[in-house]
C-alpha positions as a LaTeX table, in Angstrom:
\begin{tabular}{lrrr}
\hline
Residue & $x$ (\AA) & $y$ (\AA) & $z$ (\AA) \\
\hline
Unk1 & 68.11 & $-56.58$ & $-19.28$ \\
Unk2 & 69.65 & $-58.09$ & $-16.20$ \\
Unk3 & 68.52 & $-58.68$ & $-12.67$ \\
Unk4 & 69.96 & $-60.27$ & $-9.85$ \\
Unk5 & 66.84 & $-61.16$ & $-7.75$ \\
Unk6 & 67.19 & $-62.10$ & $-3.97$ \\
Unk7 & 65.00 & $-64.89$ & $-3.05$ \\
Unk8 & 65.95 & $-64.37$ & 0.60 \\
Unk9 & 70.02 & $-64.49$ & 2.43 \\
Unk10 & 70.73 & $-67.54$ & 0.63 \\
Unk11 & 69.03 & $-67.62$ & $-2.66$ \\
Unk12 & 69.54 & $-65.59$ & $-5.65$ \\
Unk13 & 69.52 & $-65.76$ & $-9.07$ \\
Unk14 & 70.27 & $-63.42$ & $-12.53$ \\
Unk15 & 67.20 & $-63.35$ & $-14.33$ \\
Unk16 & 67.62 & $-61.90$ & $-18.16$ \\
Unk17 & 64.81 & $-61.00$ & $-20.39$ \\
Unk18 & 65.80 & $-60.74$ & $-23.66$ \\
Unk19 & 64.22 & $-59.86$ & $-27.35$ \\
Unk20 & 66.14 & $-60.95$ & $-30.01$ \\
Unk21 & 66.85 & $-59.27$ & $-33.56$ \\
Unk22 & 65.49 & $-61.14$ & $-36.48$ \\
Unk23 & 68.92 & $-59.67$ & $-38.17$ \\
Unk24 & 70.82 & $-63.28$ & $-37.87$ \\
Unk25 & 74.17 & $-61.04$ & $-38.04$ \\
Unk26 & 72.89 & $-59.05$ & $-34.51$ \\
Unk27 & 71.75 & $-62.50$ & $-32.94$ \\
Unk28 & 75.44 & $-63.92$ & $-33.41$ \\
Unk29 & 76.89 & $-60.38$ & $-31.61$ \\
Unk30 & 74.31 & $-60.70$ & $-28.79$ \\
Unk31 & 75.22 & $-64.71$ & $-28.39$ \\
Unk32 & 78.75 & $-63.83$ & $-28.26$ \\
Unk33 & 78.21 & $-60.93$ & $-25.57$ \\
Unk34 & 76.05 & $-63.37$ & $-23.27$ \\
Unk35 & 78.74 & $-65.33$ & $-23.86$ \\
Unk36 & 81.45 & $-63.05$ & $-22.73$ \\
Unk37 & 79.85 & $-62.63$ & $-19.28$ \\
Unk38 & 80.75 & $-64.77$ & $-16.10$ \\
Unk39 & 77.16 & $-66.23$ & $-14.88$ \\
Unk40 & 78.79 & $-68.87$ & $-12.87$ \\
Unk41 & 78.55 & $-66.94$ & $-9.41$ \\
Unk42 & 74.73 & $-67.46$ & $-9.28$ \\
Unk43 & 71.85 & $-69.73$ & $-11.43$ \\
Unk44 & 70.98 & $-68.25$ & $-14.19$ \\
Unk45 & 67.30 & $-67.73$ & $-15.76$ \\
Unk46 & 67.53 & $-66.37$ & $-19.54$ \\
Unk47 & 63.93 & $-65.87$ & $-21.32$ \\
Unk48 & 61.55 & $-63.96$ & $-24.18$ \\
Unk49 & 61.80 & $-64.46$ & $-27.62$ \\
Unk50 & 64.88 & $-65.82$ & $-29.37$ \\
Unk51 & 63.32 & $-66.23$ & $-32.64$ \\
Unk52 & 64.94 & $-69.58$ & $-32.78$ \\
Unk53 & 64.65 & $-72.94$ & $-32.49$ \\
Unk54 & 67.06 & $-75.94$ & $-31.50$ \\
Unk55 & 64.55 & $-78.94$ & $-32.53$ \\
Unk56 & 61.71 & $-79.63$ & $-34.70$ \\
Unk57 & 59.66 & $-80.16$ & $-32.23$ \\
Unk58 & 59.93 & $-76.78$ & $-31.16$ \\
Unk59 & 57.78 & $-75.28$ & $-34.26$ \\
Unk60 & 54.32 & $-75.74$ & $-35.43$ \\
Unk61 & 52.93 & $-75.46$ & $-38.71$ \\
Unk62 & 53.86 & $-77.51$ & $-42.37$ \\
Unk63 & 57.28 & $-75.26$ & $-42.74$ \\
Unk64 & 59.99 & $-78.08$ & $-42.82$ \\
Unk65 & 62.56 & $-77.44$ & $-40.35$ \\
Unk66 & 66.47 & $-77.22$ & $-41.88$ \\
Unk67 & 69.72 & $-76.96$ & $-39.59$ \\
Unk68 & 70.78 & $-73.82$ & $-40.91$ \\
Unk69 & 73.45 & $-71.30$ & $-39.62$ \\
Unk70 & 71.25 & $-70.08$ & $-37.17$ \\
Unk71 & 70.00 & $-73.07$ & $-35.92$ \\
Unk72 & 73.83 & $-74.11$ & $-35.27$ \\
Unk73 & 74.58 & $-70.50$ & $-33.76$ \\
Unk74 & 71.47 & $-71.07$ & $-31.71$ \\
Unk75 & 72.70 & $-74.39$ & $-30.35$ \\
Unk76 & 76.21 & $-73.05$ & $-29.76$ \\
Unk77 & 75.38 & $-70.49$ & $-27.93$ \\
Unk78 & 72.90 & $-72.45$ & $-25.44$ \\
Unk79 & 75.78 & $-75.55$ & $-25.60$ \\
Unk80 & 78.45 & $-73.05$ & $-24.65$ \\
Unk81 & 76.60 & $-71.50$ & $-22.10$ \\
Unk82 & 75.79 & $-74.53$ & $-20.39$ \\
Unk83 & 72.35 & $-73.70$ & $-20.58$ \\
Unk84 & 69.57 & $-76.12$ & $-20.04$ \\
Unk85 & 66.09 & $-76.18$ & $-22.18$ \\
Unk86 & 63.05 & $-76.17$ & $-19.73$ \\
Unk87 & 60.78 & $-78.50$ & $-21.55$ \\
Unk88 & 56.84 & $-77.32$ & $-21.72$ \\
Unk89 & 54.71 & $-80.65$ & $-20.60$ \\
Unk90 & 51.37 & $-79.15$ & $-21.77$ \\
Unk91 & 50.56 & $-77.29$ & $-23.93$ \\
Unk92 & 53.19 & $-77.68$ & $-26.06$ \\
Unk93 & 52.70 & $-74.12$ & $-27.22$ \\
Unk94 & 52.48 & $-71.57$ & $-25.30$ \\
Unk95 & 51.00 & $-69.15$ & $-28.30$ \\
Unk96 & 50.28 & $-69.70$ & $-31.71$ \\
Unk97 & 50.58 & $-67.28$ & $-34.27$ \\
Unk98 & 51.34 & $-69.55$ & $-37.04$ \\
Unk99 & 55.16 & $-68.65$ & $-37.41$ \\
Unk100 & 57.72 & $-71.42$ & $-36.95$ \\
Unk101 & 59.30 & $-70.03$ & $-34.04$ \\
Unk102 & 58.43 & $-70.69$ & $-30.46$ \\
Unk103 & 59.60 & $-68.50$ & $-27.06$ \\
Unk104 & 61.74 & $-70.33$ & $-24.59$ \\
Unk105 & 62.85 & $-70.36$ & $-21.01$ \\
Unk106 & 66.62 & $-71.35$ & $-20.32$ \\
Unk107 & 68.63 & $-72.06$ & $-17.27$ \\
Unk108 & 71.83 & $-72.55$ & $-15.91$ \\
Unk109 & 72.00 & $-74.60$ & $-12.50$ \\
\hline
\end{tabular}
């Protein structure tokens, strides 16, 4: 889902809530679609659940974290839509249900 809200005459913003397949094959088509679209005309605010992770220090729990295909896709798709990671300075986490992925807010400025 999209929105373009209107602060007031001279701010807006598209604001995107998304929830992400856990079919890595559907993730890649939905990266490339967001991908496809032309975002530049206003800031950007992309969130909800993308059942990925760029870091290690985005999980919890003793599962070791591997770069893996979806990992990269992840990062290419955030790295190609100039999207910026809006770091969490406490709590780390915003819920815990003791899987190793975490929900994330993006941006583009």
């Amino acid at each position: 889902m999209h929105l373009l809200v209107y602060m007031d005459k001279l701010e807006s913003f598209l604001f995107s809530n998304i929830y992400v397949s856990t079919d890595p094959s559907v993730r890649v088509v939905l990266w490339n679609s967001l991908n496809s679209y032309d975002f530049s005309s206003y800031p950007w605010i992309i969130m909800r659940d993308f059942i990925a992770i760029l870091d290690s220090c985005d999980k919890f729990g003793d599962f070791p974290f591997y770069v893996n295909k979806s990992v990269n896709d992840f990062r290419s798709f955030v790295s190609n839509s100039d999207l910026v990671d809006l770091k969490f300075s406490c709590p780390n986490y915003t819920w815990c249900n003791n899987r190793k992925f975490s929900n994330r807010i993006l941006i583009i400025d």
